PDB file of C-alpha atoms in Angstrom:
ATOM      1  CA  UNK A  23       6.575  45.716 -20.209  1.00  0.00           C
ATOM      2  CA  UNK A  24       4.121  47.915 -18.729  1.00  0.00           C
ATOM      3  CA  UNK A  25       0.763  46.089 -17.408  1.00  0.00           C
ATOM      4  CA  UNK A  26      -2.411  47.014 -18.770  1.00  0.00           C
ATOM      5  CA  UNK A  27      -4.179  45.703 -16.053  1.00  0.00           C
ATOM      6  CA  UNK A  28      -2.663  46.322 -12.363  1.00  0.00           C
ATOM      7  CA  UNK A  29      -5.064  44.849  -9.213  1.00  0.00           C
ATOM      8  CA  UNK A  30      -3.384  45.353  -5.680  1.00  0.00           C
ATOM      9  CA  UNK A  31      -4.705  43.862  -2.588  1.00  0.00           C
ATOM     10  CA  UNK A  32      -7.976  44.230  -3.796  1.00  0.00           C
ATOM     11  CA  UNK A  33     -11.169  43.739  -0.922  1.00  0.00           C
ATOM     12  CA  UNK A  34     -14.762  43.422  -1.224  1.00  0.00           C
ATOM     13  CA  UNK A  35     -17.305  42.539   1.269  1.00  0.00           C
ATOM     14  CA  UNK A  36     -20.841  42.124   1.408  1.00  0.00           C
ATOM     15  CA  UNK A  37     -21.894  42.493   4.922  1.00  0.00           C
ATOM     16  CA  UNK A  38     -20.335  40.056   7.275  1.00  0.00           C
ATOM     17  CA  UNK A  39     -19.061  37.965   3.998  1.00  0.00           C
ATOM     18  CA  UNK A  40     -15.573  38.933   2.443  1.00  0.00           C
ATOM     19  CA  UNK A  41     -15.775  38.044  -1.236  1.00  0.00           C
ATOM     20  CA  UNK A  42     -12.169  39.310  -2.205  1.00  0.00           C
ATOM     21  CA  UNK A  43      -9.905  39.370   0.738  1.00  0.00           C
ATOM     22  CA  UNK A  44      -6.442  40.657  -0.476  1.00  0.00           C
ATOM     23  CA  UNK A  45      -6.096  39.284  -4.459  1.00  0.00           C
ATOM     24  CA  UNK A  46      -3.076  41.497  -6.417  1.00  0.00           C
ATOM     25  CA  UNK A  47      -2.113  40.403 -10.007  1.00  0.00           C
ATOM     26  CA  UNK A  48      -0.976  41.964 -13.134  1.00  0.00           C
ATOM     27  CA  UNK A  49      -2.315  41.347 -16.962  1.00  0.00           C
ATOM     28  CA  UNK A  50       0.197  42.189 -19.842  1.00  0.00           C
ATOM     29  CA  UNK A  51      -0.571  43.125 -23.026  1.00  0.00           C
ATOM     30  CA  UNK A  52      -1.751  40.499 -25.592  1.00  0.00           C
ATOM     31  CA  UNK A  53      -1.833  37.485 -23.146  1.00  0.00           C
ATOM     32  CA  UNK A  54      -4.199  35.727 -22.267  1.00  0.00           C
ATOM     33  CA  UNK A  55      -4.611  35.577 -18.516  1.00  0.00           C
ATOM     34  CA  UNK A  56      -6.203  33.188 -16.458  1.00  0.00           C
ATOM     35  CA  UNK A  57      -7.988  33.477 -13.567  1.00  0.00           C
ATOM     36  CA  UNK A  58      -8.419  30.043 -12.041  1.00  0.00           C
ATOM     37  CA  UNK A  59     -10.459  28.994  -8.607  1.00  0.00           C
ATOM     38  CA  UNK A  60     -13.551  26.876  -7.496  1.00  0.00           C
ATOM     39  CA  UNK A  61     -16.641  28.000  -6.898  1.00  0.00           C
ATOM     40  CA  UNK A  62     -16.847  30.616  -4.669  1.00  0.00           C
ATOM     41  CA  UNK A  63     -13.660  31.611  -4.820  1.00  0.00           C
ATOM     42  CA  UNK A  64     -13.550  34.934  -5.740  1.00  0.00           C
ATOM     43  CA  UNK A  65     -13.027  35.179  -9.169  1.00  0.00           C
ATOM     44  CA  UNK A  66     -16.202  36.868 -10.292  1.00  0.00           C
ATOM     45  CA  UNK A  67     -16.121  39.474  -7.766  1.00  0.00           C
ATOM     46  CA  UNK A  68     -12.503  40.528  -8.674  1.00  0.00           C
ATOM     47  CA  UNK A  69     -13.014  40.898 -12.375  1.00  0.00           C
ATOM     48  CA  UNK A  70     -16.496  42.713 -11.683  1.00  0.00           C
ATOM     49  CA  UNK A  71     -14.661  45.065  -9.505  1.00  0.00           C
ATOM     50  CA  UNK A  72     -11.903  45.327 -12.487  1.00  0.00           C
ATOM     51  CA  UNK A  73     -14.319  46.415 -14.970  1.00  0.00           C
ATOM     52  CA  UNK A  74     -16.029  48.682 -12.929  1.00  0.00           C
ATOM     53  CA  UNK A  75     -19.610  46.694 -12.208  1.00  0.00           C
ATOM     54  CA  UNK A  76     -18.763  46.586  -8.723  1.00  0.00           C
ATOM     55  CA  UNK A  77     -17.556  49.217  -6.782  1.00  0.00           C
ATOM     56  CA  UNK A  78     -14.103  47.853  -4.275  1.00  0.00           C
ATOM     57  CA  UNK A  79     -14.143  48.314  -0.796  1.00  0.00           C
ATOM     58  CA  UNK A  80     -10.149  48.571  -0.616  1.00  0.00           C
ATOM     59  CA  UNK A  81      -7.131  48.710  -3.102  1.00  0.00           C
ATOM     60  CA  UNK A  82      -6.003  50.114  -6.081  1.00  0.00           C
ATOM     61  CA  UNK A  83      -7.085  49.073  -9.693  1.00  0.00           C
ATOM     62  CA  UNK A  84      -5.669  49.912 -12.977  1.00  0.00           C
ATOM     63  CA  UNK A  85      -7.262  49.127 -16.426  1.00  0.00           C
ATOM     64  CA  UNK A  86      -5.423  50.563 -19.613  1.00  0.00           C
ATOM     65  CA  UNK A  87      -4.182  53.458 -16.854  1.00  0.00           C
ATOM     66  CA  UNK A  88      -7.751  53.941 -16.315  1.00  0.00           C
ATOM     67  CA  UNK A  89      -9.261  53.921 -12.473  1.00  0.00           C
ATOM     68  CA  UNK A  90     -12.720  52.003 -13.361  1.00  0.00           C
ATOM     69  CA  UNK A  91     -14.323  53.176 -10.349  1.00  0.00           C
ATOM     70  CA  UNK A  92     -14.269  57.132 -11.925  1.00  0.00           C
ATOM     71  CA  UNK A  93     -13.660  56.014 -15.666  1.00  0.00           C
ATOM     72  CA  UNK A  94     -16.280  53.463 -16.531  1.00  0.00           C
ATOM     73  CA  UNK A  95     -17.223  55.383 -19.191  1.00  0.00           C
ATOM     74  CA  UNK A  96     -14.100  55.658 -21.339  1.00  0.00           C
ATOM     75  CA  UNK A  97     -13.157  51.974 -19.940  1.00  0.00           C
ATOM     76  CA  UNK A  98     -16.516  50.475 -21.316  1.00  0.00           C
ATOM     77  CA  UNK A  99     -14.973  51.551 -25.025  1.00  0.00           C
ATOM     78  CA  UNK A 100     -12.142  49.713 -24.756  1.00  0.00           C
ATOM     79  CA  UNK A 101     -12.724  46.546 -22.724  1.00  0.00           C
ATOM     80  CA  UNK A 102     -15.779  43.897 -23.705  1.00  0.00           C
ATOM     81  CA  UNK A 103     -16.948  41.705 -20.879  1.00  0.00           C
ATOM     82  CA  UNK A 104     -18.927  38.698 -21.411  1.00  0.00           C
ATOM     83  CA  UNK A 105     -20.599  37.610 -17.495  1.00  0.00           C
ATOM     84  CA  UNK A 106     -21.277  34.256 -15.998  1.00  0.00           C
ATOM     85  CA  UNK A 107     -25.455  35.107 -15.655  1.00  0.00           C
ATOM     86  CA  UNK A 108     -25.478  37.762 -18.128  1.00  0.00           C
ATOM     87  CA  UNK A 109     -28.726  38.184 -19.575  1.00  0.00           C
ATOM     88  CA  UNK A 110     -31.103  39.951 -22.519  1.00  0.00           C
ATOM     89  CA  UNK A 111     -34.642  40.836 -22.948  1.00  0.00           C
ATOM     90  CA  UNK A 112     -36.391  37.533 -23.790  1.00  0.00           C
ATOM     91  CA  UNK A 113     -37.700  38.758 -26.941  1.00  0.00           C
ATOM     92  CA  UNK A 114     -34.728  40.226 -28.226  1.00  0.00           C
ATOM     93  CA  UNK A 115     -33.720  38.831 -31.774  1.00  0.00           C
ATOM     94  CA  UNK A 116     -29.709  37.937 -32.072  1.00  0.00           C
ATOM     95  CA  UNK A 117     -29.606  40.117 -35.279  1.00  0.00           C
ATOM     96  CA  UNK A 118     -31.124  42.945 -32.877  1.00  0.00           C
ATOM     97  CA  UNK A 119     -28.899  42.572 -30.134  1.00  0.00           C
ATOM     98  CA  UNK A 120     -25.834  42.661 -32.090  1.00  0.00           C
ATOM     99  CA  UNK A 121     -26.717  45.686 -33.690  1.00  0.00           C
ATOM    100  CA  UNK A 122     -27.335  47.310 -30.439  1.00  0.00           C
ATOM    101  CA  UNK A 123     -24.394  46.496 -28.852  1.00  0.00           C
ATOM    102  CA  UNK A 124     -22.525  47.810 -32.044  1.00  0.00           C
ATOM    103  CA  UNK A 125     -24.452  51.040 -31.621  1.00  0.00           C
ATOM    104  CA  UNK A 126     -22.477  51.624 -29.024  1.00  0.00           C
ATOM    105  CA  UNK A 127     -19.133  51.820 -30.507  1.00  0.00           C
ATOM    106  CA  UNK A 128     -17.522  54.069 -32.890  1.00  0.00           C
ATOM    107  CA  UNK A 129     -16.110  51.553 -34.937  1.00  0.00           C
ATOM    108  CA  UNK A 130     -17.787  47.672 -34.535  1.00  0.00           C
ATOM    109  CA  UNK A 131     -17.232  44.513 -36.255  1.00  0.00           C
ATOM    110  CA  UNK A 132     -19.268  42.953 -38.204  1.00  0.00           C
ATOM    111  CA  UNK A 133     -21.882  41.421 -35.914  1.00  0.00           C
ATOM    112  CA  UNK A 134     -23.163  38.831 -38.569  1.00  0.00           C
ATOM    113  CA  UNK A 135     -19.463  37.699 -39.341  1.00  0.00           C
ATOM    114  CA  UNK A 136     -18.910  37.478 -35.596  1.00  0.00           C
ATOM    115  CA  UNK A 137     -22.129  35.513 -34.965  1.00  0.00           C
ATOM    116  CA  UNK A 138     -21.345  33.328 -37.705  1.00  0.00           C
ATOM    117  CA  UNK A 139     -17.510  32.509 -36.753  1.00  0.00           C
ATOM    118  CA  UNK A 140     -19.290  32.086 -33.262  1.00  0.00           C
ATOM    119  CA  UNK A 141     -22.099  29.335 -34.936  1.00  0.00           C
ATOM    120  CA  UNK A 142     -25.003  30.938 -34.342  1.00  0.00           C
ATOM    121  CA  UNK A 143     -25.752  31.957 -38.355  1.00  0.00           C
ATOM    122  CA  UNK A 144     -28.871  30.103 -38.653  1.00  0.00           C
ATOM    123  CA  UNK A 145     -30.061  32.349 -35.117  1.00  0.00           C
ATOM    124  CA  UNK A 146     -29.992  35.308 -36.393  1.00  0.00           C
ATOM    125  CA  UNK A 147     -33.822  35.940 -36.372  1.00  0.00           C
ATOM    126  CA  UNK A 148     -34.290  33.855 -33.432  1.00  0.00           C
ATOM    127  CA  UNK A 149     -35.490  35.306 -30.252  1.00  0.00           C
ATOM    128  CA  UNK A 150     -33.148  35.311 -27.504  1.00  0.00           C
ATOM    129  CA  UNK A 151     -35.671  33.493 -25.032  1.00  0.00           C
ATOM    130  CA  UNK A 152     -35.788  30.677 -27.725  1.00  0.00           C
ATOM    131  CA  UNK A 153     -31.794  30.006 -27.709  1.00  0.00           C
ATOM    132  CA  UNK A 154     -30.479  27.023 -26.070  1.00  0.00           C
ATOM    133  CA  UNK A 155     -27.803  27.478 -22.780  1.00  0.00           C
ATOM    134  CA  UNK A 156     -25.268  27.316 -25.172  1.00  0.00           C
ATOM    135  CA  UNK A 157     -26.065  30.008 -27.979  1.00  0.00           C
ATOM    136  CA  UNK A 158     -26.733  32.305 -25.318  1.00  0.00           C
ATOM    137  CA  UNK A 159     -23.361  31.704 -24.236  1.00  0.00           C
ATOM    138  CA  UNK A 160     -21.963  32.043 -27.607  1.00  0.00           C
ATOM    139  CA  UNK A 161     -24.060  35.318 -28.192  1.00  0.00           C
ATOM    140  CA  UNK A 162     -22.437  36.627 -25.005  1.00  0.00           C
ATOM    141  CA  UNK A 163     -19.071  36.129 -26.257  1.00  0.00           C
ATOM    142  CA  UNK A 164     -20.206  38.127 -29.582  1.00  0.00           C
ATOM    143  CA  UNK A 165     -21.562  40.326 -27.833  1.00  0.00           C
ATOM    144  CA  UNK A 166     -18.230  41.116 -25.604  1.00  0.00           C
ATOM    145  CA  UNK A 167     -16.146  41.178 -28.870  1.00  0.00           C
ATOM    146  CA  UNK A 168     -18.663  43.952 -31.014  1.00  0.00           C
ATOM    147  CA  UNK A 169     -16.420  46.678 -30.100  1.00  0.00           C
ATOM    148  CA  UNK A 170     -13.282  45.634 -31.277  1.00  0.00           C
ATOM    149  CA  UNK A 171     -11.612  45.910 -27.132  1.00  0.00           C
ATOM    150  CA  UNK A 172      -8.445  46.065 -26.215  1.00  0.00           C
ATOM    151  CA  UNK A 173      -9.280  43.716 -23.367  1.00  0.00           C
ATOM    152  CA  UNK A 174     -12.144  41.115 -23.312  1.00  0.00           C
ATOM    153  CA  UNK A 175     -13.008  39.628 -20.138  1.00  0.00           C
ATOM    154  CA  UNK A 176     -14.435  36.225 -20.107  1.00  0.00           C
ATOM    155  CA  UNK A 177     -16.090  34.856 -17.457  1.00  0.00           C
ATOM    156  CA  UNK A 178     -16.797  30.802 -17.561  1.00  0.00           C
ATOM    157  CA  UNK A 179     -17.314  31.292 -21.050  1.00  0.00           C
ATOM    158  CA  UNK A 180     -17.510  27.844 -22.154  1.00  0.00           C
ATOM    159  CA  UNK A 181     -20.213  26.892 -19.238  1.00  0.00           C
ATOM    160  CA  UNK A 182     -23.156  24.607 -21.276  1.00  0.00           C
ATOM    161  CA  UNK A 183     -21.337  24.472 -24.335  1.00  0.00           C
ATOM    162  CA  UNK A 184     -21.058  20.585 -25.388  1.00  0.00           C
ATOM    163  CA  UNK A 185     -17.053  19.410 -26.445  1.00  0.00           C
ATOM    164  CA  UNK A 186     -16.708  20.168 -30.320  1.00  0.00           C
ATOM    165  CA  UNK A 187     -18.578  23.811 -29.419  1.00  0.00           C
ATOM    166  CA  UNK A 188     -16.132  24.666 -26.897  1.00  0.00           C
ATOM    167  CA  UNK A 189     -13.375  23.730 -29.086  1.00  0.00           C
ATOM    168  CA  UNK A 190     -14.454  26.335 -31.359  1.00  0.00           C
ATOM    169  CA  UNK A 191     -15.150  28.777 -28.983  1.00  0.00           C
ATOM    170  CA  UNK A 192     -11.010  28.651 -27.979  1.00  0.00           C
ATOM    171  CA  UNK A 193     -10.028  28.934 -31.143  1.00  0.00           C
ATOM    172  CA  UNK A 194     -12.078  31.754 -31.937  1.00  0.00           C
ATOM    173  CA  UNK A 195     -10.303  33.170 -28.377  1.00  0.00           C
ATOM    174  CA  UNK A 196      -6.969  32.342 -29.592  1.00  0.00           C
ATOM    175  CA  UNK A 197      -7.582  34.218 -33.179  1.00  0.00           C
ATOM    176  CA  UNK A 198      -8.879  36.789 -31.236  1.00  0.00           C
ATOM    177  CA  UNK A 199      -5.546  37.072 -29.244  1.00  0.00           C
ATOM    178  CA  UNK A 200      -3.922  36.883 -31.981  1.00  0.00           C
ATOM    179  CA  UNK A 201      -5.267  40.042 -33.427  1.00  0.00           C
ATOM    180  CA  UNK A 202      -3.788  42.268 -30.568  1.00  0.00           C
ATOM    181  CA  UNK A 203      -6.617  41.689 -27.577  1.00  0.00           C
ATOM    182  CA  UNK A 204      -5.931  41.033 -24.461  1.00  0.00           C
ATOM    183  CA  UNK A 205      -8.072  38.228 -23.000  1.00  0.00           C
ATOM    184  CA  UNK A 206      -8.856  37.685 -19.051  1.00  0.00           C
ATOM    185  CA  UNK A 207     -10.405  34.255 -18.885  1.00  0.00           C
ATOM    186  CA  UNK A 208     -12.247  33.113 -15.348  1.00  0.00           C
ATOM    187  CA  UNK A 209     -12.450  29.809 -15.552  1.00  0.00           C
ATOM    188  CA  UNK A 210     -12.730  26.732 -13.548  1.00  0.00           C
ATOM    189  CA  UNK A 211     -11.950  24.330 -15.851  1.00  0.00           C
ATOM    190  CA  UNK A 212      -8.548  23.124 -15.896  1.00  0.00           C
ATOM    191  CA  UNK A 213      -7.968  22.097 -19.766  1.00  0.00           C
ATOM    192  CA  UNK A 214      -9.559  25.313 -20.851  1.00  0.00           C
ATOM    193  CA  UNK A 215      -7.032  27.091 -18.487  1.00  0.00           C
ATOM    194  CA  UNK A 216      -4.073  24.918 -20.190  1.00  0.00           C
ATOM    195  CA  UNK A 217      -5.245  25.361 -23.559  1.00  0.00           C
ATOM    196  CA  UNK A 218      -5.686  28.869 -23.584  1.00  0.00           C
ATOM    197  CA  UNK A 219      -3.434  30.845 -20.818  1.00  0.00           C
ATOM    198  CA  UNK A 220      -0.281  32.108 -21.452  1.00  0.00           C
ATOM    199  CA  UNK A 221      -0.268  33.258 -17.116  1.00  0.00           C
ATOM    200  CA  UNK A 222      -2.344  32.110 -14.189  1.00  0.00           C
ATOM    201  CA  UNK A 223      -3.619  33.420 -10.782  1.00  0.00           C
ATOM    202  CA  UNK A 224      -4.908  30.571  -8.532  1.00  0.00           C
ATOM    203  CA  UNK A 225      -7.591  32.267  -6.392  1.00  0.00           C
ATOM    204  CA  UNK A 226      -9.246  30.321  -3.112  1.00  0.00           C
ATOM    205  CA  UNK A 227     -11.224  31.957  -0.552  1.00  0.00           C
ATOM    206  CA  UNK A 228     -10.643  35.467  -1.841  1.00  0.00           C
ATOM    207  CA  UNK A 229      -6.830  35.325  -2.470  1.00  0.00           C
ATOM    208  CA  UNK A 230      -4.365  34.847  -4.786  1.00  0.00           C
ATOM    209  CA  UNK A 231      -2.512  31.761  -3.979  1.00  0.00           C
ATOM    210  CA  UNK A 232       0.175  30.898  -6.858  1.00  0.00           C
ATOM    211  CA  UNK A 233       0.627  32.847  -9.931  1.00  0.00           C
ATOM    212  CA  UNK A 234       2.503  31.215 -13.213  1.00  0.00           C
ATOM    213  CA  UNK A 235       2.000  29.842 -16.522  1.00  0.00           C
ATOM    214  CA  UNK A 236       0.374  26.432 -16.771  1.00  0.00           C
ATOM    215  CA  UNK A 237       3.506  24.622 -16.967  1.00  0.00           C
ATOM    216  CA  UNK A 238       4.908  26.421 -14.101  1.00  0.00           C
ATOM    217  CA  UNK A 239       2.442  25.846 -11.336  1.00  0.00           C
ATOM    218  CA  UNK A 240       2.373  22.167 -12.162  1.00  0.00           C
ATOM    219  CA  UNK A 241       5.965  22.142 -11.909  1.00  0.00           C
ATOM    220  CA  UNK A 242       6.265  23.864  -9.016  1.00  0.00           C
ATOM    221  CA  UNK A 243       3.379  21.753  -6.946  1.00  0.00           C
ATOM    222  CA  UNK A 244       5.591  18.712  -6.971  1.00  0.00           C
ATOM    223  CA  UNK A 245       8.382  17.647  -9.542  1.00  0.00           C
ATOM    224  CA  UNK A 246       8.443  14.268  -9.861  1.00  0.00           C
ATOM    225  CA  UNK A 247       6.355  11.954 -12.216  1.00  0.00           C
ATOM    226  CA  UNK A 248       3.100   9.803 -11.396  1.00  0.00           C
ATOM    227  CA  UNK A 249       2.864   6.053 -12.618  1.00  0.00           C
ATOM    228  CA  UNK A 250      -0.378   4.482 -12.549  1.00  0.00           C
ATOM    229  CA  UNK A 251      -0.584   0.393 -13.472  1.00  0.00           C
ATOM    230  CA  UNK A 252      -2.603  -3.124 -12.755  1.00  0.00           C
ATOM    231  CA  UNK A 253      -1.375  -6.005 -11.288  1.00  0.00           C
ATOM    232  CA  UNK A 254      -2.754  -9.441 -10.596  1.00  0.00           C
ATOM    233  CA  UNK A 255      -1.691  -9.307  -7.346  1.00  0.00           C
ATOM    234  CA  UNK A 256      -2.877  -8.201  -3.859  1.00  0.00           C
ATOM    235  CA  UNK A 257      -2.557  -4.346  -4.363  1.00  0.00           C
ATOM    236  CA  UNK A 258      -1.719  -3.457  -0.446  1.00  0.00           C
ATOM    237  CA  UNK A 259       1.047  -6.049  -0.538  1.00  0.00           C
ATOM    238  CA  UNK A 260       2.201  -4.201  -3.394  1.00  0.00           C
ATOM    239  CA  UNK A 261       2.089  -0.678  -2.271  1.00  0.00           C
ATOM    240  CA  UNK A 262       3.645  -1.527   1.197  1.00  0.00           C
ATOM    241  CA  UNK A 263       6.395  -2.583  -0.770  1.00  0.00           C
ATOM    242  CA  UNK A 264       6.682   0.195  -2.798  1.00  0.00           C
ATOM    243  CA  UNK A 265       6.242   2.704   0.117  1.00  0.00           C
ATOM    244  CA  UNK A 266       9.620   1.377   1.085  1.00  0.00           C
ATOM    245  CA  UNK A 267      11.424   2.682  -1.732  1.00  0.00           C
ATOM    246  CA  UNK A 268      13.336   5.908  -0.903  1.00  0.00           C
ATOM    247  CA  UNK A 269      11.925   7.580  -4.564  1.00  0.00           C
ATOM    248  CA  UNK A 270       8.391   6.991  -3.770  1.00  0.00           C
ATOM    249  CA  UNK A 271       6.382   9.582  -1.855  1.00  0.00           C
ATOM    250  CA  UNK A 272       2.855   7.750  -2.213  1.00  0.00           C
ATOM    251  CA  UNK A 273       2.058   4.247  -3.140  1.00  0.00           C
ATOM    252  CA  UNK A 274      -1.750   3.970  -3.307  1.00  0.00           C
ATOM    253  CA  UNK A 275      -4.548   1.573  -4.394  1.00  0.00           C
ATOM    254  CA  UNK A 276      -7.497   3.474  -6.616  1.00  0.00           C
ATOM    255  CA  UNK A 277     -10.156   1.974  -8.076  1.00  0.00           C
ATOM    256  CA  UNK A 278      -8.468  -1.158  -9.105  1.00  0.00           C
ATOM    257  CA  UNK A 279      -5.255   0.478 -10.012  1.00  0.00           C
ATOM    258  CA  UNK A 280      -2.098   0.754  -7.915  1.00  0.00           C
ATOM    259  CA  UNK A 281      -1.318   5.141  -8.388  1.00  0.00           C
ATOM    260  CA  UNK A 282       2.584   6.060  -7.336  1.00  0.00           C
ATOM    261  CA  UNK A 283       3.999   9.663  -7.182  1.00  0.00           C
ATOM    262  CA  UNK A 284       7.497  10.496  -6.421  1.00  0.00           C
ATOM    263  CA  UNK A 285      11.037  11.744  -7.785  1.00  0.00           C
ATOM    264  CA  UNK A 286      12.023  11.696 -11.607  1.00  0.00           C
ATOM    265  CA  UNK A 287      13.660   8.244 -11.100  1.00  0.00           C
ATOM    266  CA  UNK A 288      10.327   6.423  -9.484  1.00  0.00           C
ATOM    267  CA  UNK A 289       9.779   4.618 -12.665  1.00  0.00           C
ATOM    268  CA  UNK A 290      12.528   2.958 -12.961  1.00  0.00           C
ATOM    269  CA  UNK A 291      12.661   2.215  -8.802  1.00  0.00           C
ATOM    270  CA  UNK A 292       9.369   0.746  -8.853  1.00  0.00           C
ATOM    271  CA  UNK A 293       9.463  -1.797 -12.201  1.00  0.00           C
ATOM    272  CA  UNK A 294      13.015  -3.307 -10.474  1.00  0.00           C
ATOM    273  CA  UNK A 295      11.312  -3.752  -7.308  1.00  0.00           C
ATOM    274  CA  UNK A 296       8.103  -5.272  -9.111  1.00  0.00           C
ATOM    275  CA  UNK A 297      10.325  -7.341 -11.149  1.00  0.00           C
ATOM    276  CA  UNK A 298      12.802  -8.542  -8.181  1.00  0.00           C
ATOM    277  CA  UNK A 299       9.423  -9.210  -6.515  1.00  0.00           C
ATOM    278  CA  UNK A 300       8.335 -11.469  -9.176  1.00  0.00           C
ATOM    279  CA  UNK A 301       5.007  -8.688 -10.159  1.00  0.00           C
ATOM    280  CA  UNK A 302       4.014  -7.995 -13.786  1.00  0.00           C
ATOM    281  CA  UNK A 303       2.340  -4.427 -13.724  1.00  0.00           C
ATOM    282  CA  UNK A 304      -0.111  -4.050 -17.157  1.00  0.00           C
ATOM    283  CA  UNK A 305      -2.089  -1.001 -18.392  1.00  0.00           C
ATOM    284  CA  UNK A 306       1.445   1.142 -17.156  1.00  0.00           C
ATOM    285  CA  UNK A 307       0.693   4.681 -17.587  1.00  0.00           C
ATOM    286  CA  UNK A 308       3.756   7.589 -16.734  1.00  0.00           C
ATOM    287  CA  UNK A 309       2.555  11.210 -16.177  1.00  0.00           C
ATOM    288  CA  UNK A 310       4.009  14.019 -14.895  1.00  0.00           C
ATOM    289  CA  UNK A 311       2.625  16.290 -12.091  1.00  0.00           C
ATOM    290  CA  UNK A 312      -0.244  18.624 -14.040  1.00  0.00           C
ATOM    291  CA  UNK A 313      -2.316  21.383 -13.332  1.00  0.00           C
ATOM    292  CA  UNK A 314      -4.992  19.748 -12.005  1.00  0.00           C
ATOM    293  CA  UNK A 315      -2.279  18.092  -9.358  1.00  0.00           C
ATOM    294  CA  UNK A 316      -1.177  22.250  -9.051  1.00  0.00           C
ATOM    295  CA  UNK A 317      -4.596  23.183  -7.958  1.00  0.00           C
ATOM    296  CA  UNK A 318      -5.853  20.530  -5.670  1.00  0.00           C
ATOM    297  CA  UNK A 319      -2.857  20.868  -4.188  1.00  0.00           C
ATOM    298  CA  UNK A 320      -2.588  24.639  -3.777  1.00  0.00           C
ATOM    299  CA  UNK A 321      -6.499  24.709  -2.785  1.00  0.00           C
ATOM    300  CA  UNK A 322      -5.875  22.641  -0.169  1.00  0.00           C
ATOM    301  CA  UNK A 323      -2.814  23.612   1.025  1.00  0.00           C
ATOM    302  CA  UNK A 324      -4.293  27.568   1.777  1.00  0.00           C
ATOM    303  CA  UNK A 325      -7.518  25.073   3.536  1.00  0.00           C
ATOM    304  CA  UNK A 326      -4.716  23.961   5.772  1.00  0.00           C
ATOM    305  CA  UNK A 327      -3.551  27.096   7.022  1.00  0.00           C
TER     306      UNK A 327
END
């Protein structure tokens, strides 16, 4: 399948600070992509550069087969980009802005429907300076949707929203997906990127460091399975005697709990040597390896280099 977005060793400086070092990725058509990193990492730069608000120092970028450094005219029709510090006049009225923004486009959607789906029907006569953190937000994403793109790029779009909101926010993404767009989420948050991405690109210090689906880069951090339980006992006792089990690769005490990691057979290794040792874990809990694990993990590894 051809890419509609292609990004090769993309660079961007300002002065003495590189920003985006050497980050290459491809976006395919109706997924939704994540672009995962902590702060500072990169991630706004790159999809600024992608949609043509910032020009690139180096490399070669491809949106819809459009360059956006010469195109950002015809690319601004068919890609909507909701930013991390976007912002409107303070006196604009949500009704207003949406019917701005849909000026703009040949053929919009319907900016009240949108707003509503998006919660903010009650705002519609509100001024924008008299919205909370999280309706701007929400605006933002209506605002990025207006023109019916091809590609939306989202940038930390669930920043200040409280839990139920940003629940409704992804499933307005997903439907949204599901209608044919292509979706490039930056995020930092780790069950947003789980919920909602189909791929990932792991970006620290201004490069790509892993790229897979959710389920890949946790299985490819470290297979194996974490156990986490209490114990009456004394808990370095009991984690020197588990570090001597050939399945376990960590044995650790945290916050009251004893935390193991190792192979796919660790479970069963560690309750016959608590039971032949005469310990009764409680409060057992068995996960596997996730994407947090996948990103602290990568991050740190590219630290160590």
């Amino acid at each position: 399948m051809t890419p509609v977005i292609t990004v090769k060793n993309l660079r961007k400086t300002y002065g003495a600070k590189v920003a985006v070092d050497d980050v290459s990725f491809e976006v395919r058509r109706g997924e939704i992509f994540g672009i995962l990193g902590p702060n500072g990492a990169g991630k706004t730069t790159s999809v600024e550069c992608l949609t043509g608000l910032r020009a690139a120092d180096d490399g070669e970028i491809r949106v819809l087969g459009l360059d956006p450094a010469h195109d950002g005219a015809a690319l601004r029709e068919r890609v909507g980009v909701q930013l991390q510090e976007g912002e409107l006049h303070p006196k604009i009225r949500v009704r207003e802005a949406l019917e701005l923004f849909a000026s703009f486009y040949p053929d919009p959607a319907d900016g009240v429907a949108l707003a509503t789906r998006l919660g903010l029907a009650e705002k519609l006569d509100a001024q924008y300076r008299h919205l909370s953190g999280g309706q701007k937000q929400r605006l933002a994403v209506a605002l990025a949707l207006i023109g019916k793109p091809e590609i939306a790029v989202l940038d930390e779009l669930t920043t200040g929203l409280d839990p139920q909101a940003r629940r409704e926010v992804w499933e307005l993404v997903e439907s949204v997906r599901e209608e044919g767009v292509t979706i490039v989420l930056v995020t930092h948050f780790m069950d947003e990127a789980e919920r909602l991405c189909d791929r990932i690109a792991v970006i620290d210090a201004g490069r790509v460091v892993a790229t897979d689906t959710p389920a890949g880069l946790a299985v490819g951090a470290r297979r194996g399975q974490v156990m986490r339980f209490r114990t009456d006992g004394d808990g370095a006792r009991v984690t020197a005697l588990l570090e001597g089990l050939d399945s376990v690769e960590e044995a650790r005490v945290d916050r009251g709990e004893i935390v193991v990691r190792g192979r796919e057979d660790v479970v069963v290794d560690v309750v016959l040597a608590l039971a032949e040792a005469g310990v009764r874990p409680v409060d057992v809990e068995v996960a596997r390896t996730s994407l947090e694990d996948a990103f602290v993990q990568l991050t740190r590894s590219h630290e160590e280099v």
